[in-house]
Amino acid sequence: MTTTDRPIALHHLPRRRFAVLLPLGGIALLAACSKPPEPAATPAPAPTPTPAPAPAAEMPAATAPAQASAGTAGLPMVDPADPSAKALAYTADASQVVAASQPKYQPGQACGNCALYAGQPGDAAGPCPLYPGRQVSAQAWCNAYAKKA
């Protein structure tokens, strides 16, 4: 008589199968004994949208950059110890860059003459899209330097 000929009750349960089925039985028991989920609260009605304000008059081109630079004046400076700054080898003073360890560096490169630098010419610091919400020194340098056209 082979194992397939015997009734199911006489089959012995292998340890592996038992080890797989035991946790499943425990999960089923816990699920059966747990409380039913609370019904979802009905969402509050959405507030009515307020009408959009009238468009402001165009600012003259001469004042727009000045206001953009004034808006970034309160931003914190990039910390050279910040992980994103370390990843790009950011140095707050380009004259301190060790050319041997930074082969992309060329004398005269600085954030102030980089295509990514969004500050105004002559500003001591300005925003950079690589460090959102922070400013870089115009005298700084990083591996992402791209010469301004």
mmCIF file with all atom_site columns, C-alpha atoms in Angstrom:
data_model
loop_
_atom_site.group_PDB
_atom_site.id
_atom_site.type_symbol
_atom_site.label_atom_id
_atom_site.label_alt_id
_atom_site.label_comp_id
_atom_site.label_asym_id
_atom_site.label_entity_id
_atom_site.label_seq_id
_atom_site.pdbx_PDB_ins_code
_atom_site.Cartn_x
_atom_site.Cartn_y
_atom_site.Cartn_z
_atom_site.occupancy
_atom_site.B_iso_or_equiv
_atom_site.pdbx_formal_charge
_atom_site.auth_seq_id
_atom_site.auth_comp_id
_atom_site.auth_asym_id
_atom_site.auth_atom_id
_atom_site.pdbx_PDB_model_num
ATOM 1   C CA . MET A 1 1   ? 0.000   0.000  0.000   1.00 0.00 ? 1   MET A CA 1
ATOM 2   C CA . THR A 1 2   ? 1.499   3.329  -1.035  1.00 0.00 ? 2   THR A CA 1
ATOM 3   C CA . THR A 1 3   ? 0.948   6.664  0.642   1.00 0.00 ? 3   THR A CA 1
ATOM 4   C CA . THR A 1 4   ? -1.530  7.638  -2.052  1.00 0.00 ? 4   THR A CA 1
ATOM 5   C CA . ASP A 1 5   ? -3.659  4.564  -1.277  1.00 0.00 ? 5   ASP A CA 1
ATOM 6   C CA . ARG A 1 6   ? -3.963  5.298  2.437   1.00 0.00 ? 6   ARG A CA 1
ATOM 7   C CA . PRO A 1 7   ? -6.711  7.511  3.804   1.00 0.00 ? 7   PRO A CA 1
ATOM 8   C CA . ILE A 1 8   ? -5.707  11.121 4.476   1.00 0.00 ? 8   ILE A CA 1
ATOM 9   C CA . ALA A 1 9   ? -5.972  10.707 8.240   1.00 0.00 ? 9   ALA A CA 1
ATOM 10  C CA . LEU A 1 10  ? -3.174  8.151  8.206   1.00 0.00 ? 10  LEU A CA 1
ATOM 11  C CA . HIS A 1 11  ? -0.682  10.401 6.372   1.00 0.00 ? 11  HIS A CA 1
ATOM 12  C CA . HIS A 1 12  ? 1.920   11.802 8.623   1.00 0.00 ? 12  HIS A CA 1
ATOM 13  C CA . LEU A 1 13  ? 2.420   15.571 8.424   1.00 0.00 ? 13  LEU A CA 1
ATOM 14  C CA . PRO A 1 14  ? 5.998   16.417 7.401   1.00 0.00 ? 14  PRO A CA 1
ATOM 15  C CA . ARG A 1 15  ? 7.793   18.941 9.585   1.00 0.00 ? 15  ARG A CA 1
ATOM 16  C CA . ARG A 1 16  ? 8.237   21.417 6.766   1.00 0.00 ? 16  ARG A CA 1
ATOM 17  C CA . ARG A 1 17  ? 4.565   21.467 5.936   1.00 0.00 ? 17  ARG A CA 1
ATOM 18  C CA . PHE A 1 18  ? 3.756   21.807 9.634   1.00 0.00 ? 18  PHE A CA 1
ATOM 19  C CA . ALA A 1 19  ? 6.201   24.724 9.946   1.00 0.00 ? 19  ALA A CA 1
ATOM 20  C CA . VAL A 1 20  ? 4.473   26.464 7.025   1.00 0.00 ? 20  VAL A CA 1
ATOM 21  C CA . LEU A 1 21  ? 0.915   25.809 8.172   1.00 0.00 ? 21  LEU A CA 1
ATOM 22  C CA . LEU A 1 22  ? 1.353   26.698 11.852  1.00 0.00 ? 22  LEU A CA 1
ATOM 23  C CA . PRO A 1 23  ? 1.919   30.466 11.320  1.00 0.00 ? 23  PRO A CA 1
ATOM 24  C CA . LEU A 1 24  ? -0.936  30.586 8.823   1.00 0.00 ? 24  LEU A CA 1
ATOM 25  C CA . GLY A 1 25  ? -3.242  29.038 11.401  1.00 0.00 ? 25  GLY A CA 1
ATOM 26  C CA . GLY A 1 26  ? -2.117  31.601 13.967  1.00 0.00 ? 26  GLY A CA 1
ATOM 27  C CA . ILE A 1 27  ? -2.788  34.463 11.572  1.00 0.00 ? 27  ILE A CA 1
ATOM 28  C CA . ALA A 1 28  ? -6.238  33.078 10.798  1.00 0.00 ? 28  ALA A CA 1
ATOM 29  C CA . LEU A 1 29  ? -6.982  32.799 14.526  1.00 0.00 ? 29  LEU A CA 1
ATOM 30  C CA . LEU A 1 30  ? -5.857  36.386 15.189  1.00 0.00 ? 30  LEU A CA 1
ATOM 31  C CA . ALA A 1 31  ? -7.907  37.686 12.259  1.00 0.00 ? 31  ALA A CA 1
ATOM 32  C CA . ALA A 1 32  ? -11.012 35.894 13.520  1.00 0.00 ? 32  ALA A CA 1
ATOM 33  C CA . CYS A 1 33  ? -10.631 37.322 17.037  1.00 0.00 ? 33  CYS A CA 1
ATOM 34  C CA . SER A 1 34  ? -9.874  40.921 16.080  1.00 0.00 ? 34  SER A CA 1
ATOM 35  C CA . LYS A 1 35  ? -12.446 43.710 16.172  1.00 0.00 ? 35  LYS A CA 1
ATOM 36  C CA . PRO A 1 36  ? -14.074 44.722 12.908  1.00 0.00 ? 36  PRO A CA 1
ATOM 37  C CA . PRO A 1 37  ? -12.686 47.946 11.408  1.00 0.00 ? 37  PRO A CA 1
ATOM 38  C CA . GLU A 1 38  ? -14.379 51.204 12.294  1.00 0.00 ? 38  GLU A CA 1
ATOM 39  C CA . PRO A 1 39  ? -16.619 52.550 9.546   1.00 0.00 ? 39  PRO A CA 1
ATOM 40  C CA . ALA A 1 40  ? -14.981 55.344 7.600   1.00 0.00 ? 40  ALA A CA 1
ATOM 41  C CA . ALA A 1 41  ? -16.077 58.816 8.609   1.00 0.00 ? 41  ALA A CA 1
ATOM 42  C CA . THR A 1 42  ? -17.973 60.680 5.966   1.00 0.00 ? 42  THR A CA 1
ATOM 43  C CA . PRO A 1 43  ? -15.801 63.400 4.472   1.00 0.00 ? 43  PRO A CA 1
ATOM 44  C CA . ALA A 1 44  ? -16.718 66.998 5.129   1.00 0.00 ? 44  ALA A CA 1
ATOM 45  C CA . PRO A 1 45  ? -18.110 68.859 2.149   1.00 0.00 ? 45  PRO A CA 1
ATOM 46  C CA . ALA A 1 46  ? -15.425 70.600 0.136   1.00 0.00 ? 46  ALA A CA 1
ATOM 47  C CA . PRO A 1 47  ? -15.230 74.355 0.705   1.00 0.00 ? 47  PRO A CA 1
ATOM 48  C CA . THR A 1 48  ? -16.293 76.503 -2.169  1.00 0.00 ? 48  THR A CA 1
ATOM 49  C CA . PRO A 1 49  ? -13.320 77.823 -4.106  1.00 0.00 ? 49  PRO A CA 1
ATOM 50  C CA . THR A 1 50  ? -12.611 81.512 -3.827  1.00 0.00 ? 50  THR A CA 1
ATOM 51  C CA . PRO A 1 51  ? -12.353 83.444 -7.053  1.00 0.00 ? 51  PRO A CA 1
ATOM 52  C CA . ALA A 1 52  ? -8.840  83.974 -8.353  1.00 0.00 ? 52  ALA A CA 1
ATOM 53  C CA . PRO A 1 53  ? -7.415  87.447 -7.748  1.00 0.00 ? 53  PRO A CA 1
ATOM 54  C CA . ALA A 1 54  ? -7.142  89.763 -10.700 1.00 0.00 ? 54  ALA A CA 1
ATOM 55  C CA . PRO A 1 55  ? -3.813  89.427 -12.509 1.00 0.00 ? 55  PRO A CA 1
ATOM 56  C CA . ALA A 1 56  ? -1.240  91.949 -11.395 1.00 0.00 ? 56  ALA A CA 1
ATOM 57  C CA . ALA A 1 57  ? 0.192   94.360 -13.888 1.00 0.00 ? 57  ALA A CA 1
ATOM 58  C CA . GLU A 1 58  ? 3.464   93.286 -15.509 1.00 0.00 ? 58  GLU A CA 1
ATOM 59  C CA . MET A 1 59  ? 6.494   94.531 -13.648 1.00 0.00 ? 59  MET A CA 1
ATOM 60  C CA . PRO A 1 60  ? 9.076   96.387 -15.665 1.00 0.00 ? 60  PRO A CA 1
ATOM 61  C CA . ALA A 1 61  ? 12.031  94.161 -16.556 1.00 0.00 ? 61  ALA A CA 1
ATOM 62  C CA . ALA A 1 62  ? 14.428  96.342 -14.585 1.00 0.00 ? 62  ALA A CA 1
ATOM 63  C CA . THR A 1 63  ? 12.698  95.705 -11.233 1.00 0.00 ? 63  THR A CA 1
ATOM 64  C CA . ALA A 1 64  ? 11.899  91.993 -11.626 1.00 0.00 ? 64  ALA A CA 1
ATOM 65  C CA . PRO A 1 65  ? 15.457  90.658 -11.020 1.00 0.00 ? 65  PRO A CA 1
ATOM 66  C CA . ALA A 1 66  ? 15.988  93.004 -8.099  1.00 0.00 ? 66  ALA A CA 1
ATOM 67  C CA . GLN A 1 67  ? 12.900  91.647 -6.388  1.00 0.00 ? 67  GLN A CA 1
ATOM 68  C CA . ALA A 1 68  ? 13.893  88.058 -7.178  1.00 0.00 ? 68  ALA A CA 1
ATOM 69  C CA . SER A 1 69  ? 17.264  88.607 -5.552  1.00 0.00 ? 69  SER A CA 1
ATOM 70  C CA . ALA A 1 70  ? 15.640  90.379 -2.584  1.00 0.00 ? 70  ALA A CA 1
ATOM 71  C CA . GLY A 1 71  ? 13.390  87.318 -2.056  1.00 0.00 ? 71  GLY A CA 1
ATOM 72  C CA . THR A 1 72  ? 16.382  85.012 -1.727  1.00 0.00 ? 72  THR A CA 1
ATOM 73  C CA . ALA A 1 73  ? 18.272  87.226 0.717   1.00 0.00 ? 73  ALA A CA 1
ATOM 74  C CA . GLY A 1 74  ? 16.791  85.380 3.719   1.00 0.00 ? 74  GLY A CA 1
ATOM 75  C CA . LEU A 1 75  ? 17.766  81.915 2.500   1.00 0.00 ? 75  LEU A CA 1
ATOM 76  C CA . PRO A 1 76  ? 20.447  80.047 4.477   1.00 0.00 ? 76  PRO A CA 1
ATOM 77  C CA . MET A 1 77  ? 23.841  79.357 2.943   1.00 0.00 ? 77  MET A CA 1
ATOM 78  C CA . VAL A 1 78  ? 24.779  75.863 1.779   1.00 0.00 ? 78  VAL A CA 1
ATOM 79  C CA . ASP A 1 79  ? 26.692  73.981 4.458   1.00 0.00 ? 79  ASP A CA 1
ATOM 80  C CA . PRO A 1 80  ? 29.769  72.272 2.945   1.00 0.00 ? 80  PRO A CA 1
ATOM 81  C CA . ALA A 1 81  ? 29.163  69.375 5.383   1.00 0.00 ? 81  ALA A CA 1
ATOM 82  C CA . ASP A 1 82  ? 25.675  68.768 3.912   1.00 0.00 ? 82  ASP A CA 1
ATOM 83  C CA . PRO A 1 83  ? 25.465  65.391 2.078   1.00 0.00 ? 83  PRO A CA 1
ATOM 84  C CA . SER A 1 84  ? 24.307  67.001 -1.186  1.00 0.00 ? 84  SER A CA 1
ATOM 85  C CA . ALA A 1 85  ? 27.158  69.510 -0.977  1.00 0.00 ? 85  ALA A CA 1
ATOM 86  C CA . LYS A 1 86  ? 29.668  66.736 -0.256  1.00 0.00 ? 86  LYS A CA 1
ATOM 87  C CA . ALA A 1 87  ? 28.381  64.731 -3.224  1.00 0.00 ? 87  ALA A CA 1
ATOM 88  C CA . LEU A 1 88  ? 29.194  67.658 -5.524  1.00 0.00 ? 88  LEU A CA 1
ATOM 89  C CA . ALA A 1 89  ? 32.472  68.538 -3.736  1.00 0.00 ? 89  ALA A CA 1
ATOM 90  C CA . TYR A 1 90  ? 31.063  71.969 -2.808  1.00 0.00 ? 90  TYR A CA 1
ATOM 91  C CA . THR A 1 91  ? 33.725  74.318 -1.446  1.00 0.00 ? 91  THR A CA 1
ATOM 92  C CA . ALA A 1 92  ? 32.654  77.678 -0.008  1.00 0.00 ? 92  ALA A CA 1
ATOM 93  C CA . ASP A 1 93  ? 35.820  79.366 -1.324  1.00 0.00 ? 93  ASP A CA 1
ATOM 94  C CA . ALA A 1 94  ? 37.006  78.335 -4.794  1.00 0.00 ? 94  ALA A CA 1
ATOM 95  C CA . SER A 1 95  ? 40.550  79.445 -3.986  1.00 0.00 ? 95  SER A CA 1
ATOM 96  C CA . GLN A 1 96  ? 40.695  76.607 -1.417  1.00 0.00 ? 96  GLN A CA 1
ATOM 97  C CA . VAL A 1 97  ? 39.939  73.846 -3.974  1.00 0.00 ? 97  VAL A CA 1
ATOM 98  C CA . VAL A 1 98  ? 42.777  71.344 -4.273  1.00 0.00 ? 98  VAL A CA 1
ATOM 99  C CA . ALA A 1 99  ? 43.147  70.909 -8.033  1.00 0.00 ? 99  ALA A CA 1
ATOM 100 C CA . ALA A 1 100 ? 44.818  67.506 -7.597  1.00 0.00 ? 100 ALA A CA 1
ATOM 101 C CA . SER A 1 101 ? 41.732  66.072 -5.873  1.00 0.00 ? 101 SER A CA 1
ATOM 102 C CA . GLN A 1 102 ? 39.257  67.891 -8.155  1.00 0.00 ? 102 GLN A CA 1
ATOM 103 C CA . PRO A 1 103 ? 40.417  67.402 -11.762 1.00 0.00 ? 103 PRO A CA 1
ATOM 104 C CA . LYS A 1 104 ? 37.409  69.330 -13.146 1.00 0.00 ? 104 LYS A CA 1
ATOM 105 C CA . TYR A 1 105 ? 38.497  72.493 -11.338 1.00 0.00 ? 105 TYR A CA 1
ATOM 106 C CA . GLN A 1 106 ? 40.222  75.236 -13.319 1.00 0.00 ? 106 GLN A CA 1
ATOM 107 C CA . PRO A 1 107 ? 41.493  78.461 -11.736 1.00 0.00 ? 107 PRO A CA 1
ATOM 108 C CA . GLY A 1 108 ? 38.954  81.255 -12.138 1.00 0.00 ? 108 GLY A CA 1
ATOM 109 C CA . GLN A 1 109 ? 35.918  78.985 -11.836 1.00 0.00 ? 109 GLN A CA 1
ATOM 110 C CA . ALA A 1 110 ? 33.417  80.055 -9.168  1.00 0.00 ? 110 ALA A CA 1
ATOM 111 C CA . CYS A 1 111 ? 29.670  79.952 -8.642  1.00 0.00 ? 111 CYS A CA 1
ATOM 112 C CA . GLY A 1 112 ? 29.438  83.645 -9.574  1.00 0.00 ? 112 GLY A CA 1
ATOM 113 C CA . ASN A 1 113 ? 30.404  82.829 -13.190 1.00 0.00 ? 113 ASN A CA 1
ATOM 114 C CA . CYS A 1 114 ? 28.570  79.474 -13.424 1.00 0.00 ? 114 CYS A CA 1
ATOM 115 C CA . ALA A 1 115 ? 25.580  79.007 -15.735 1.00 0.00 ? 115 ALA A CA 1
ATOM 116 C CA . LEU A 1 116 ? 23.589  77.471 -12.863 1.00 0.00 ? 116 LEU A CA 1
ATOM 117 C CA . TYR A 1 117 ? 24.108  80.426 -10.500 1.00 0.00 ? 117 TYR A CA 1
ATOM 118 C CA . ALA A 1 118 ? 20.847  82.409 -10.271 1.00 0.00 ? 118 ALA A CA 1
ATOM 119 C CA . GLY A 1 119 ? 22.197  85.370 -8.303  1.00 0.00 ? 119 GLY A CA 1
ATOM 120 C CA . GLN A 1 120 ? 22.768  88.789 -9.803  1.00 0.00 ? 120 GLN A CA 1
ATOM 121 C CA . PRO A 1 121 ? 26.223  89.845 -10.996 1.00 0.00 ? 121 PRO A CA 1
ATOM 122 C CA . GLY A 1 122 ? 28.026  91.423 -8.071  1.00 0.00 ? 122 GLY A CA 1
ATOM 123 C CA . ASP A 1 123 ? 25.922  89.652 -5.400  1.00 0.00 ? 123 ASP A CA 1
ATOM 124 C CA . ALA A 1 124 ? 27.931  87.982 -2.633  1.00 0.00 ? 124 ALA A CA 1
ATOM 125 C CA . ALA A 1 125 ? 25.566  84.974 -2.682  1.00 0.00 ? 125 ALA A CA 1
ATOM 126 C CA . GLY A 1 126 ? 22.635  83.693 -4.672  1.00 0.00 ? 126 GLY A CA 1
ATOM 127 C CA . PRO A 1 127 ? 20.398  80.689 -5.271  1.00 0.00 ? 127 PRO A CA 1
ATOM 128 C CA . CYS A 1 128 ? 21.450  77.607 -7.202  1.00 0.00 ? 128 CYS A CA 1
ATOM 129 C CA . PRO A 1 129 ? 18.999  74.964 -8.498  1.00 0.00 ? 129 PRO A CA 1
ATOM 130 C CA . LEU A 1 130 ? 21.303  72.213 -7.215  1.00 0.00 ? 130 LEU A CA 1
ATOM 131 C CA . TYR A 1 131 ? 20.724  73.361 -3.624  1.00 0.00 ? 131 TYR A CA 1
ATOM 132 C CA . PRO A 1 132 ? 17.024  74.351 -3.458  1.00 0.00 ? 132 PRO A CA 1
ATOM 133 C CA . GLY A 1 133 ? 16.036  76.620 -0.590  1.00 0.00 ? 133 GLY A CA 1
ATOM 134 C CA . ARG A 1 134 ? 19.647  77.627 0.068   1.00 0.00 ? 134 ARG A CA 1
ATOM 135 C CA . GLN A 1 135 ? 22.166  80.091 -1.301  1.00 0.00 ? 135 GLN A CA 1
ATOM 136 C CA . VAL A 1 136 ? 25.688  79.515 -2.535  1.00 0.00 ? 136 VAL A CA 1
ATOM 137 C CA . SER A 1 137 ? 28.530  81.970 -2.186  1.00 0.00 ? 137 SER A CA 1
ATOM 138 C CA . ALA A 1 138 ? 29.513  83.652 -5.444  1.00 0.00 ? 138 ALA A CA 1
ATOM 139 C CA . GLN A 1 139 ? 33.105  82.652 -4.546  1.00 0.00 ? 139 GLN A CA 1
ATOM 140 C CA . ALA A 1 140 ? 32.180  78.953 -4.044  1.00 0.00 ? 140 ALA A CA 1
ATOM 141 C CA . TRP A 1 141 ? 32.765  76.038 -6.436  1.00 0.00 ? 141 TRP A CA 1
ATOM 142 C CA . CYS A 1 142 ? 31.340  72.540 -7.021  1.00 0.00 ? 142 CYS A CA 1
ATOM 143 C CA . ASN A 1 143 ? 31.750  69.684 -9.528  1.00 0.00 ? 143 ASN A CA 1
ATOM 144 C CA . ALA A 1 144 ? 28.639  70.776 -11.430 1.00 0.00 ? 144 ALA A CA 1
ATOM 145 C CA . TYR A 1 145 ? 30.315  73.999 -12.584 1.00 0.00 ? 145 TYR A CA 1
ATOM 146 C CA . ALA A 1 146 ? 29.247  74.985 -16.106 1.00 0.00 ? 146 ALA A CA 1
ATOM 147 C CA . LYS A 1 147 ? 30.776  78.066 -17.696 1.00 0.00 ? 147 LYS A CA 1
ATOM 148 C CA . LYS A 1 148 ? 28.277  80.843 -18.304 1.00 0.00 ? 148 LYS A CA 1
ATOM 149 C CA . ALA A 1 149 ? 27.798  81.454 -22.028 1.00 0.00 ? 149 ALA A CA 1
#
